[in-house]
Every structure is written in C-alpha cells, then in structure tokens.
CSV table of C-alpha atoms in Angstrom, one decimal:
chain,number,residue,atom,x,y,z
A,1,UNK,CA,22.5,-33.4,-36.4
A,2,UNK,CA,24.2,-31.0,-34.3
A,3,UNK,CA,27.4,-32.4,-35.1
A,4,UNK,CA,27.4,-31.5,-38.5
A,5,UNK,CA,26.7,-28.3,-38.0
A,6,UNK,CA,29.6,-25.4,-37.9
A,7,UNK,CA,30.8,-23.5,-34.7
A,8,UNK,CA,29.2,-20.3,-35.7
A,9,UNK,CA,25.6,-22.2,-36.7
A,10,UNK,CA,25.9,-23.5,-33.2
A,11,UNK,CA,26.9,-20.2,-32.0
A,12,UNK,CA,23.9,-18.3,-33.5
A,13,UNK,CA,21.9,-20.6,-32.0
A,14,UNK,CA,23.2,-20.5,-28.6
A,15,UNK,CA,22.7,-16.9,-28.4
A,16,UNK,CA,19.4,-17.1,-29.5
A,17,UNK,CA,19.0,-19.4,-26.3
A,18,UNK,CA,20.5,-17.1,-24.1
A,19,UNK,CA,18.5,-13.8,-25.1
A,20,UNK,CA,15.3,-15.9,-25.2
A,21,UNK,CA,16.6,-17.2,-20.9
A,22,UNK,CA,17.3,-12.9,-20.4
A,23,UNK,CA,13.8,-12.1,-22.2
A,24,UNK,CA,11.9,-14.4,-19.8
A,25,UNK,CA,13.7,-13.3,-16.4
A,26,UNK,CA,11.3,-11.7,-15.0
A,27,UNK,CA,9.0,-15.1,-15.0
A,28,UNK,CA,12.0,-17.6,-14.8
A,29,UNK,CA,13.2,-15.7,-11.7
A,30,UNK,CA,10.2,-16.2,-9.3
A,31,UNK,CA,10.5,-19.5,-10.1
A,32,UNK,CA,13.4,-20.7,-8.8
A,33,UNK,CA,12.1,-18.6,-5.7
A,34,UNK,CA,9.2,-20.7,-5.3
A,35,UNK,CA,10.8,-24.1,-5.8
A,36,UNK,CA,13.7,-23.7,-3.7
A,37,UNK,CA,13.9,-20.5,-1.5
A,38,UNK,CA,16.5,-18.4,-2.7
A,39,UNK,CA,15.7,-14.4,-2.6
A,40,UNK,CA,14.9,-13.3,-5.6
A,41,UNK,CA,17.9,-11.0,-6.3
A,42,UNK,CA,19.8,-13.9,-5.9
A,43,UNK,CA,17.5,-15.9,-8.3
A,44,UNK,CA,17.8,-13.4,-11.0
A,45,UNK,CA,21.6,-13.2,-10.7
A,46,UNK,CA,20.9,-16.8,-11.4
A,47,UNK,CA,19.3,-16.2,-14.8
A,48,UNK,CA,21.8,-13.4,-15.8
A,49,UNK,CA,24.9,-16.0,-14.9
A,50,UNK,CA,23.5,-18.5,-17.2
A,51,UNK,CA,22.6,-15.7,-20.2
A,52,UNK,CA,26.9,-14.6,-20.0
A,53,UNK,CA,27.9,-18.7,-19.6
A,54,UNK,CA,25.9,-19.4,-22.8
A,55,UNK,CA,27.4,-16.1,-24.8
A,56,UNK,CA,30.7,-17.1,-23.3
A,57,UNK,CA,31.1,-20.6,-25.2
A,58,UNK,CA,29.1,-19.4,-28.1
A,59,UNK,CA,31.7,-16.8,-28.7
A,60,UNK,CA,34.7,-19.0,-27.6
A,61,UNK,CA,33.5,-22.5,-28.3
A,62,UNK,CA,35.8,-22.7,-32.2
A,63,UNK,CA,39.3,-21.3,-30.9
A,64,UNK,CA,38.9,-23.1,-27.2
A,65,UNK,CA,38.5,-26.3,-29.8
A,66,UNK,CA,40.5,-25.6,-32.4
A,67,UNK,CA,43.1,-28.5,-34.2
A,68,UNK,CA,46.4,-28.3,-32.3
A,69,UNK,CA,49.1,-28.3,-34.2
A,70,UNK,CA,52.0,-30.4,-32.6
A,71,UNK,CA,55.2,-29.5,-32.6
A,72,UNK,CA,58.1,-31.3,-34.3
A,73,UNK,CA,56.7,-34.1,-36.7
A,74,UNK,CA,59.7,-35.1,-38.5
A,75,UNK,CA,60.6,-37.2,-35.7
A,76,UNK,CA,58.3,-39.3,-36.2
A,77,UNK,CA,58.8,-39.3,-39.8
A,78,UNK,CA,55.6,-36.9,-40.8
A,79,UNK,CA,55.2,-34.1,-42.6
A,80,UNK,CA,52.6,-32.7,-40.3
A,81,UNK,CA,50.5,-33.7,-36.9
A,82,UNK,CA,47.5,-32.5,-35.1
A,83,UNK,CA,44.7,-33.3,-32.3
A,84,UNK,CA,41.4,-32.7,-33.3
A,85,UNK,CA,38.8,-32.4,-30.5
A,86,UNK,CA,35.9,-34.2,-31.7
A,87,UNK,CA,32.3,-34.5,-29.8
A,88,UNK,CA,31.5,-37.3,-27.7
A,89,UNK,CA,27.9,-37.9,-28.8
A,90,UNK,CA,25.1,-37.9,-26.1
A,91,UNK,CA,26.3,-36.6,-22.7
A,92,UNK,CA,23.8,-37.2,-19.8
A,93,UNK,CA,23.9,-34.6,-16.7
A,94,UNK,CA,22.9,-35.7,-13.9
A,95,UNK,CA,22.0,-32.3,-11.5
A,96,UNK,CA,20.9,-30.9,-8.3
A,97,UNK,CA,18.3,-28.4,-7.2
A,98,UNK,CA,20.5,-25.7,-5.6
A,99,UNK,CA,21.1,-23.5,-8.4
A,100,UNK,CA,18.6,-25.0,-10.1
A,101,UNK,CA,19.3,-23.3,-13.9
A,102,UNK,CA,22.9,-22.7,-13.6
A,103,UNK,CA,24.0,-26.3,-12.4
A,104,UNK,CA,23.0,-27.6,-15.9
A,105,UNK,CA,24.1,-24.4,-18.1
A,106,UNK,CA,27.5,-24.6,-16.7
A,107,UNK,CA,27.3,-28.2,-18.5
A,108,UNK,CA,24.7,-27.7,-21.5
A,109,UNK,CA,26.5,-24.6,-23.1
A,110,UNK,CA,29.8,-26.3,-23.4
A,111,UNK,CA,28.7,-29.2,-24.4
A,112,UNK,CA,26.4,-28.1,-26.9
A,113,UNK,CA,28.7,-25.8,-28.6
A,114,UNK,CA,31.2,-28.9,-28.8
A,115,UNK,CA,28.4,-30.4,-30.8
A,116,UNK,CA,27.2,-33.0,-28.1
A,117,UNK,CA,23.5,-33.6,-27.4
A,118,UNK,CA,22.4,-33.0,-23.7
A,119,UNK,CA,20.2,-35.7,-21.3
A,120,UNK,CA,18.9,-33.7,-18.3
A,121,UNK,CA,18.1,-36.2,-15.2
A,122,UNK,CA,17.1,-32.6,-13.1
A,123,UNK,CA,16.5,-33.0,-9.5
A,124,UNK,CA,12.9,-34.0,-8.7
A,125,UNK,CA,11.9,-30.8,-5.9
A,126,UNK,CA,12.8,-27.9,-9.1
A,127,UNK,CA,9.8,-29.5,-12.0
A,128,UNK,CA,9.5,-26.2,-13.3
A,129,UNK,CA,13.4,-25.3,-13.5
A,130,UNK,CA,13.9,-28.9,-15.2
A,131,UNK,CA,10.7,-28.1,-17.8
A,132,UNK,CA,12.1,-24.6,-18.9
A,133,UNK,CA,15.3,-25.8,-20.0
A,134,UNK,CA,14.0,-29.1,-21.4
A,135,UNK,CA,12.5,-26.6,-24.1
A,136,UNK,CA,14.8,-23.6,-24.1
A,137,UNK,CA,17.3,-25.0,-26.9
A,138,UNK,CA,14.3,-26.3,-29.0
A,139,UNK,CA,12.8,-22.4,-29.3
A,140,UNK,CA,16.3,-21.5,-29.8
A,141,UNK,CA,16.6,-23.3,-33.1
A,142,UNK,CA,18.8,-26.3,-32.6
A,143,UNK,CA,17.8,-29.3,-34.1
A,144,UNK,CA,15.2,-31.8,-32.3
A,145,UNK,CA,16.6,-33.5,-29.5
A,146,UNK,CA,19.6,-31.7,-29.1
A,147,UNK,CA,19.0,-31.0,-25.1
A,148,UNK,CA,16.2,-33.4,-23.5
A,149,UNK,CA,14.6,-33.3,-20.0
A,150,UNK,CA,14.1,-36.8,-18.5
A,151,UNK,CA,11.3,-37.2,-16.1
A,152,UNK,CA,12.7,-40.4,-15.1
A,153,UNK,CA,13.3,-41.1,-10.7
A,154,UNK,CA,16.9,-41.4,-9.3
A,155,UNK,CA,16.4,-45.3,-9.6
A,156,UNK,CA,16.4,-45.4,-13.3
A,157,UNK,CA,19.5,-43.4,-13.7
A,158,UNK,CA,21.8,-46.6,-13.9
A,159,UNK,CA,19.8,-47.6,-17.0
A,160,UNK,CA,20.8,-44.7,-19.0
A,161,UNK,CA,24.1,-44.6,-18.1
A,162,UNK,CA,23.9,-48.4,-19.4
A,163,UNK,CA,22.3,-47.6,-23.0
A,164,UNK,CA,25.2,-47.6,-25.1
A,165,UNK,CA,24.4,-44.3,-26.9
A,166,UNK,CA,24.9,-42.4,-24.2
A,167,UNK,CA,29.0,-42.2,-24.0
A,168,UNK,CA,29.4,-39.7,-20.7
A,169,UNK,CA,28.3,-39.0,-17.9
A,170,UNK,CA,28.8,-35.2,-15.3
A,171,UNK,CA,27.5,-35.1,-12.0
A,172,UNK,CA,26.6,-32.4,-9.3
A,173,UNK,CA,25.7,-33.6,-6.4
A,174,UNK,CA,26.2,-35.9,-3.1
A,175,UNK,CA,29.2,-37.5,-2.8
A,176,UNK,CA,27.1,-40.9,-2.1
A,177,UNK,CA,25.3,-40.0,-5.9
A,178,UNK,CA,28.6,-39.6,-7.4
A,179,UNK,CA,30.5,-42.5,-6.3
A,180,UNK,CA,27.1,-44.8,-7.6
A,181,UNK,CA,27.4,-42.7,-10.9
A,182,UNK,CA,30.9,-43.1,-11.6
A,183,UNK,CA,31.1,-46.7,-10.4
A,184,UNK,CA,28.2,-47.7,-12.7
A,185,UNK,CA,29.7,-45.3,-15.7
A,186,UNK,CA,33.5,-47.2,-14.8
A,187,UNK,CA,31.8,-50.4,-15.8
A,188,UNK,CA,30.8,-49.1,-18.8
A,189,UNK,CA,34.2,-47.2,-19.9
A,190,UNK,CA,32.6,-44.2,-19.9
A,191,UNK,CA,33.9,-40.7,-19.2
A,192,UNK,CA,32.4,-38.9,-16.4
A,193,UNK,CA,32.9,-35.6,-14.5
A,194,UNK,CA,31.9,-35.0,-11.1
A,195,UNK,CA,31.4,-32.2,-8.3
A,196,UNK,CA,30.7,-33.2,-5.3
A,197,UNK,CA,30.5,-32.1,-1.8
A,198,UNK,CA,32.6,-29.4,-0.1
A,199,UNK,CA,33.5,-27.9,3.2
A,200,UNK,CA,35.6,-25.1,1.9
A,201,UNK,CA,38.0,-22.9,4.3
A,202,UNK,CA,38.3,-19.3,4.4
A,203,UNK,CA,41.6,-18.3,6.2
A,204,UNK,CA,41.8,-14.9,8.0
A,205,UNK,CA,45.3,-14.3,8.8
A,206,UNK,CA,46.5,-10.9,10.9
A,207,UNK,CA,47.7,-8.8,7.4
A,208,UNK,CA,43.9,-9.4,6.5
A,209,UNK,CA,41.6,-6.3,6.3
A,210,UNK,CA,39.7,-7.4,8.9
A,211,UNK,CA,36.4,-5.2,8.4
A,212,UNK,CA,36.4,-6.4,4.6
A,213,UNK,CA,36.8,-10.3,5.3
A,214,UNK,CA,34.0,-10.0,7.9
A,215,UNK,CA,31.4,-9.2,5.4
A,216,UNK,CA,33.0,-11.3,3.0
A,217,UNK,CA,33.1,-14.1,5.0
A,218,UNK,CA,29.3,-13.9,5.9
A,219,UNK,CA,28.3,-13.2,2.3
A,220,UNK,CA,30.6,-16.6,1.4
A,221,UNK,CA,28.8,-18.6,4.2
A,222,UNK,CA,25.1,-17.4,3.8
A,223,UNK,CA,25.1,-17.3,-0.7
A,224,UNK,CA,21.9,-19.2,-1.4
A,225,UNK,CA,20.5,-19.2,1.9
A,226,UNK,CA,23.8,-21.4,2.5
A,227,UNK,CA,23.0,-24.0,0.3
A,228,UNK,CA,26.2,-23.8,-2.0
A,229,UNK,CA,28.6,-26.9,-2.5
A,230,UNK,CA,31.2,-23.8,-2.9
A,231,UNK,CA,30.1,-21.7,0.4
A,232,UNK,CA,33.0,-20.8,2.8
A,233,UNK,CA,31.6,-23.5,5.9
A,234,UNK,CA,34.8,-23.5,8.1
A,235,UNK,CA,36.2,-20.2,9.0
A,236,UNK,CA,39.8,-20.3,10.6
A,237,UNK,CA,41.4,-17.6,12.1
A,238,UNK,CA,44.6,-16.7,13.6
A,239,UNK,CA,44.5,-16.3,17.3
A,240,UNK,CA,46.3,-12.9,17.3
A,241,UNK,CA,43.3,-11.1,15.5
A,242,UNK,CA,40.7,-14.2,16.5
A,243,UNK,CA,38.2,-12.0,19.0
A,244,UNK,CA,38.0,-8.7,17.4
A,245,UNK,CA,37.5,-10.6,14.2
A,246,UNK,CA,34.9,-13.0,15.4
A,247,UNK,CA,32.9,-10.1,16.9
A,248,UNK,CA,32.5,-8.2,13.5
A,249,UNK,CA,31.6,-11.9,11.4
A,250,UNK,CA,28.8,-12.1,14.0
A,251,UNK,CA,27.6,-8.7,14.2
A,252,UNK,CA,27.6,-8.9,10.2
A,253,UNK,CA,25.5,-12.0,10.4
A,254,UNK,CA,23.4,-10.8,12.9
A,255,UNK,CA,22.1,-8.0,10.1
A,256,UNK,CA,20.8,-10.4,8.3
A,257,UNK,CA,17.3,-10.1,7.4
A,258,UNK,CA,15.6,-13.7,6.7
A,259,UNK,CA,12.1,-14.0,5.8
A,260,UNK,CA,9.9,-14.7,2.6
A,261,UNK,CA,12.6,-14.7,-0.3
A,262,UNK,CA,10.2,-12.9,-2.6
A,263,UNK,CA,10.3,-9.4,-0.3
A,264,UNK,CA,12.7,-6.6,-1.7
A,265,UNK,CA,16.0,-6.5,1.6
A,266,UNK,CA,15.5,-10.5,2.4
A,267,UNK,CA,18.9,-11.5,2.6
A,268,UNK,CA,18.3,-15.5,3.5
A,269,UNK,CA,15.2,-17.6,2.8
A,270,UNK,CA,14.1,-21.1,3.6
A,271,UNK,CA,16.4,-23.7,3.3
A,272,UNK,CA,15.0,-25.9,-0.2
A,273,UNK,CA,13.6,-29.5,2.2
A,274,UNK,CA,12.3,-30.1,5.8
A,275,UNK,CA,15.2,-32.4,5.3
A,276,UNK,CA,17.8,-30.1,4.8
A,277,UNK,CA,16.5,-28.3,7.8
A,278,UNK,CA,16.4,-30.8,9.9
A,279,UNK,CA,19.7,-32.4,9.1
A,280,UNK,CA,21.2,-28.9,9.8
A,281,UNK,CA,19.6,-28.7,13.2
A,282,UNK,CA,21.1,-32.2,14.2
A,283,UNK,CA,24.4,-31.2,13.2
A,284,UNK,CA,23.7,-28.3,15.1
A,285,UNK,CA,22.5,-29.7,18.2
A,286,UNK,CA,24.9,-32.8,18.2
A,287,UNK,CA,28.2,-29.9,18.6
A,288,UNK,CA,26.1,-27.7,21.3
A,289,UNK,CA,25.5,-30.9,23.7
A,290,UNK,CA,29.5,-31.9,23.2
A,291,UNK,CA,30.1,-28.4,24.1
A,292,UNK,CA,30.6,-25.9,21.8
A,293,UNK,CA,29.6,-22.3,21.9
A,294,UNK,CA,27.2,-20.8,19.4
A,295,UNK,CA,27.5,-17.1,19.0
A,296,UNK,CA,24.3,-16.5,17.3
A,297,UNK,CA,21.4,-18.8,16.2
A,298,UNK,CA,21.4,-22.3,16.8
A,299,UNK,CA,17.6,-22.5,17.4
A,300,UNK,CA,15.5,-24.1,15.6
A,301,UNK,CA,12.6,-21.7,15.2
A,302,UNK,CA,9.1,-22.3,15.3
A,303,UNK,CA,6.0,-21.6,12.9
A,304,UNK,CA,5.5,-22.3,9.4
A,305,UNK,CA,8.4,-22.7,6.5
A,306,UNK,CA,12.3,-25.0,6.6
A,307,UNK,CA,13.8,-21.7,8.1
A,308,UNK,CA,17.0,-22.0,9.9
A,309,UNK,CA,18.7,-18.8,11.6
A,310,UNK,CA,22.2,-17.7,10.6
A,311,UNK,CA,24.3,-19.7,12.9
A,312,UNK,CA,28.0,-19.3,14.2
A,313,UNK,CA,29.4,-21.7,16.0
A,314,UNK,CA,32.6,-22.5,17.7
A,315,UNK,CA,34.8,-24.3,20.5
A,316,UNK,CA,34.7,-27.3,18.0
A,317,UNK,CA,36.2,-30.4,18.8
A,318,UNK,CA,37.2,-33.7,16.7
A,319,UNK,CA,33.5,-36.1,18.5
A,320,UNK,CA,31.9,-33.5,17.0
A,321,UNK,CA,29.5,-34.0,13.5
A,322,UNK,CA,30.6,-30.0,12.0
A,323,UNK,CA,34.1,-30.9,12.0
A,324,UNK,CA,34.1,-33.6,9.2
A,325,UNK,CA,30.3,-33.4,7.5
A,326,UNK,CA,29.5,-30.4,4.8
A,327,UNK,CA,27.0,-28.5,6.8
A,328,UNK,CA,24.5,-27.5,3.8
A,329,UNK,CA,22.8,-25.0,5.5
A,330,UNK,CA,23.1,-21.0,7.1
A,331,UNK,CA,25.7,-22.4,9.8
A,332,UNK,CA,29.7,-21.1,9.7
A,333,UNK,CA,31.8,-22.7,12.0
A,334,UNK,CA,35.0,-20.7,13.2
A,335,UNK,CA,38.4,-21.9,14.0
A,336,UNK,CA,41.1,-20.3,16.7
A,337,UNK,CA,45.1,-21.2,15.0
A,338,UNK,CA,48.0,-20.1,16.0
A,339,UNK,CA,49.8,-20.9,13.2
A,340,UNK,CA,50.4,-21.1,9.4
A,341,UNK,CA,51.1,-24.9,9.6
A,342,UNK,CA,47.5,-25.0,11.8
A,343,UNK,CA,45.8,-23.5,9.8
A,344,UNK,CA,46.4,-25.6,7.3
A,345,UNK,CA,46.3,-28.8,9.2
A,346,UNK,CA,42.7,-27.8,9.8
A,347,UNK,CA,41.7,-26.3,6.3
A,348,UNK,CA,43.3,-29.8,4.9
A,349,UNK,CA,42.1,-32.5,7.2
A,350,UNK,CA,38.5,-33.0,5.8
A,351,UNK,CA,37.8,-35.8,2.9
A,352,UNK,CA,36.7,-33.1,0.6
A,353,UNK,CA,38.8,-30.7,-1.2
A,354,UNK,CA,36.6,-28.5,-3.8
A,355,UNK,CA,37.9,-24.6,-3.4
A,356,UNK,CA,39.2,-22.2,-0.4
A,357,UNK,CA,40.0,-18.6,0.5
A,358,UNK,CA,43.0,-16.9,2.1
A,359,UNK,CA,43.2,-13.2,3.8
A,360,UNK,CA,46.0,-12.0,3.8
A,361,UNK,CA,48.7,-9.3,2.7
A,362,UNK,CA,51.8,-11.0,3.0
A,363,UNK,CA,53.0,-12.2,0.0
A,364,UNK,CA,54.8,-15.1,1.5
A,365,UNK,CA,51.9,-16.4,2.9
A,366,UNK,CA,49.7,-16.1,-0.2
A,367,UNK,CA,52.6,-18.1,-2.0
A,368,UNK,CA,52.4,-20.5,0.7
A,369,UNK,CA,49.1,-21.2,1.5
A,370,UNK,CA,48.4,-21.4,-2.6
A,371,UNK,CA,50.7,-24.2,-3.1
A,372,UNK,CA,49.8,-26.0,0.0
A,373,UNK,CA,45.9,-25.6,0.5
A,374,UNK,CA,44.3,-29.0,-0.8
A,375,UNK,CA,41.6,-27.6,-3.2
A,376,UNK,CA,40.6,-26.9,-6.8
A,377,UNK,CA,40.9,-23.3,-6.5
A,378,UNK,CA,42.2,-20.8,-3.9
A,379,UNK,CA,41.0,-17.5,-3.6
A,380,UNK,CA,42.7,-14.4,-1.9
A,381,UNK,CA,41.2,-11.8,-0.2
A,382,UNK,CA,37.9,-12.4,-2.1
A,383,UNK,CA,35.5,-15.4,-2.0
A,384,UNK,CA,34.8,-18.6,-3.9
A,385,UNK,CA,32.9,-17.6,-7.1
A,386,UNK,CA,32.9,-19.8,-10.3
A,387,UNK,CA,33.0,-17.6,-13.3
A,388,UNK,CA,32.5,-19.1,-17.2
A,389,UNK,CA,36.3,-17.8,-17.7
A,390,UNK,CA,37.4,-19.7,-15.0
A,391,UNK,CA,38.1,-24.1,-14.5
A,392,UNK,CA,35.7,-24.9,-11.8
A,393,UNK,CA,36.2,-28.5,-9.8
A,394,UNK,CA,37.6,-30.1,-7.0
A,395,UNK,CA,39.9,-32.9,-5.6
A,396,UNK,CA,40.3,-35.7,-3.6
A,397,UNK,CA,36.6,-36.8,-2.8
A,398,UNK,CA,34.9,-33.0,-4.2
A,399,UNK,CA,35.6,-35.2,-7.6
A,400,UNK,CA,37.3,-34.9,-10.4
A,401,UNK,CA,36.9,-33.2,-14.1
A,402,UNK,CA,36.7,-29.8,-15.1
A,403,UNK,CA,33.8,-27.3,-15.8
A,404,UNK,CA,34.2,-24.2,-17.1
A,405,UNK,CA,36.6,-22.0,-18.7
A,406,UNK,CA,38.7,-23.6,-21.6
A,407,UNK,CA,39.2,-26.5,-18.9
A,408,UNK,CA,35.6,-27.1,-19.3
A,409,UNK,CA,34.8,-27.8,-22.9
C-alpha cells in the first residue's frame, strides 16, 4: 500500500509523524532516561534529531530518488535510458538500545519515504522506546502495517530474515550480531546494511588548538554516558604537545558532574546494564594490573545504580584488553606519537574502522591524514557527529552500507 502511494502522500505523512514525535517530547524524553540512563538534555536532543531526520527525507526523499537519466544511449542503439529506483518491499531493522529512538529513525524515515514497509526487532532493555514507535507511523496516517514492532527474542530473528517476504535486512549493533545477521541474510540473497562496533581515533597534532580539542575530546568520549558506537575511545597525541594536553583532557573530565540523569547540570548517567558496567571495569582493571596509569577514575564505585566514573587511562601496551576491544563505556584511552606515520599506525591497527577525528592546522596534514586514516568518515577539528545530510557507516569489520544522507536511501 505504501508503494503506491506518491512521494509527497508519503511526505505529508511523514511530517505528520515527526510533529506528532516533537508534540510528545516532553513525555518521550523521560523515557529514554529511565530505560537507559542518558541525561535528559541528551534524551531530548534525541527526540529533536529524529523530528529534523524524518523532515529531512520527507522533503528530499523524490529528487534523492529520482529516474536517472543516462547518458549517451545511441550506443547501445536506444533512443533513451534510465535507472529507476524502485522499493524493496519489507525491510527488517534489527536495532540496539543506545540511542534508543534515533537508531531506528535513521533507518525508518528513509525507508519509508522510499515506499518500503519497516519490521522493528528493538532491543529487549528499551520496551517503551520500541512500543512508541511501533505506533508512531500508524497515528501519522500511513497505511496499516507500514512500520511494525516485533516483540519477538534475539533467537527468532533468523526466522524472519528466512520468510521470503522480507527482502533486506540493516543492523546496529555487536559485531558478533552482525556477522550472524549477514551470514544468515547471505544465504538468503538478501541485501543487508550493517554498523557495527567502533574504537574511533581522535588525533591531536601540535597546530591543534589545544584548549578547544580538550573539551572536545571529553565531550566526544563521554556523549551518552559513553555509550556511542561513534565516541572518540582512543585519543593519540603528539609527544611534543602530549603533557600540557593531557593535563587539560583530564582536568575537563574531572568537571564532569555524574549522578541521576534526570537532575538539570548531570553531565553522565548510568551506564544502560550491570553488564556493561562490569565489562567496562574488567577492561579497566585488566590494563591497570599490566601497568598502565589511570589519570582519573578507574574505580569501581560503590552503592546503588551501573555507574562508572569518567576514566583516562594510559601507558597502554599491546597484552593489554583497551588496545584492541571497543571500550563501551565513560573510559578514554590516550596515546603518546611522535609521529605522523605513528599516529596513524595506532589510529589504523584495530579490526574496526567506523569514523575518526584529526586536530590540526596544517593543511598538509589534514590532506594526509584524510586520505590515509582507515574509517568511514574523518572529521577535522570537530568531532564525530552523524547528521541526516550526511552518509553515515563504516569499513572493514564497523560494516558495510550506508545510512543517511542521499547515501542512505
């Protein structure tokens, strides 16, 4: 049904969708608060991402899609020759509770507007995330079944993907999930997108404004309590600025206010599981006892709630788990190079390659570090944000596929 209908039916209807997600903010908000610990200013930047995301494809969804003319028939002896992007049909989204709202927008509103139907399979911990937007497009207006929450467990996932009606599959998440997802949707010739892990680097060369990239730098490591597939996790930094730089990152992240994520000035909240926390701790305690240094944090703290303290940490060596595992958690680990080339040896040696950073003034050294950073995105003198006008995905095992942008849809 949603097919047939025309781009601007579709886009009616997808506005509607986002000013009825802006009307209920101020209850959707507090929700993602109390099912996985994000302040609330962060949770209602949440809401308001997802409300521009769907107004983006709604206003671009016709001309990002519109018949391509190609050039040069006669050649192949015709008068005239086009592509045609045409919908898939059903399109299940397999998503994780960290941004618990926009995860699945960044898929539904693209995919919707292309005039695919949505499956949700929502992470089990955010019920009340999953249930708002398994009705949102419903009370919109689009046509029954356009966009349906499954309250099925991780196990029956396979079958779905199986059930020939469904004819791709995009998944956030683990890397373990997406190599299972993707093997099982291989088998069935289906088209799948993935975004995976990441253990991004943010590159502080001596042109950098020092002062700025600090407070960047914590702000990129400590977004959603630090539970971001996109977070800056290993900071590397040239030796010749290395010490007065690693003094203001720390002081920064020692102003951090954490506490209940529902007080106005919290900066960081719980992290979402007891297992995140204490997967985070291990990691922790595993590089302490093979001797690196922590700078601040590092402790475990006591008393009710999966808190962890804003951690830096460094002296890292190659035994140790930080180096090579995605640290999902309020913990930056920091890098002394002494060099271009060592910098990027260390930026590029981990499996995953999803986005990066650079600092730096030098032109030469923006050109270079773009072309040779292993990544989906690199972002200078600024931090790792994905905007709807922007591609967003990574390489080598962050996944492969697009979101976003014209890339996206």
């Amino acid at each position: 049904a949603l097919r047939a209908l025309s781009f601007g039916e579709r886009a009616n209807l997808m506005h509607r969708a986002a000013g009825l997600m802006e009307s209920d903010s101020d209850s959707l908000s507090p929700a993602l608060v109390r099912e996985m610990g994000k302040p609330l200013a962060q949770a209602q930047a949440e809401v308001a991402k997802c409300v521009r995301n769907m107004r983006f494809y709604a206003d671009n969804a016709e001309r990002f899609l519109a018949d391509e003319l190609l050039e040069e028939p006669g050649t192949v002896n015709a008068n005239s020759a086009w592509a045609r992007y045409e919908p898939l049909g059903i399109v299940l989204a397999v998503m994780p509770w960290n941004f618990p709202l926009w995860q699945v927008m960044r898929f539904a509103a693209p995919a919707l507007m292309a005039g695919n139907a949505g499956l949700l399979k929502h992470a089990s911990n955010v019920p009340l995330s999953a249930e708002y937007l398994g009705s949102l497009f419903e009370r919109a207006g689009f046509p029954r079944g356009s966009f349906v929450n499954l309250k099925i467990p991780a196990s029956r996932v396979a079958g779905v993907i199986d059930d020939p009606r469904v004819r791709a599959v995009t998944l956030t998440g683990s890397e373990p999930a997406g190599r299972a997802v993707a093997e099982r949707a291989g088998r069935q010739i289906k088209k799948v997108v993935l975004e995976l892990g990441g253990s991004d680097a943010f590159i502080v060369m001596p042109s950098a404004d020092l002062a700025q990239s600090a407070v960047t730098g914590v702000k990129a490591r400590m977004i959603n309590n630090g539970q971001s597939c996109i977070a800056a996790k290993r900071f590397i930094v040239h030796e010749d600025i290395y010490d007065e730089w690693l003094g203001l990152f720390v002081e920064e992240m020692d102003k951090l206010v954490v506490g209940d994520p529902m007080e106005a000035g919290v900066d960081v909240g719980p992290l979402a599981t007891q297992g995140g926390q204490r997967e985070i701790s291990e990691i922790v305690e595993d590089a302490k006892q093979k001797g690196a240094r922590v700078l601040t944090g590092g402790e475990l703290p006591e008393g009710p709630g999966f808190y962890y303290p804003p951690t830096v940490i460094d002296g890292i060596t190659p035994d140790m788990r930080i180096m090579m595992e995605e640290t999902f958690g309020p913990v930056a680990s920091v890098y002394r190079v002494g060099s271009v080339q060592e910098a990027l040896d260390i930026a590029n040696q981990t499996t995953f390659g999803l986005s990066s950073a650079l600092w730096s003034t030098d032109s030469t050294e923006q050109e270079h570090f773009t072309r040779e950073l292993q990544a989906g995105a690199v972002f200078i003198n600024g931090m790792t944000i994905s905007f709807p006008e922007l591609p967003f995905g990574g390489i080598k095992d962050s996944g492969h596929g697009r979101e976003l942008g014209m890339h996206g849809i």
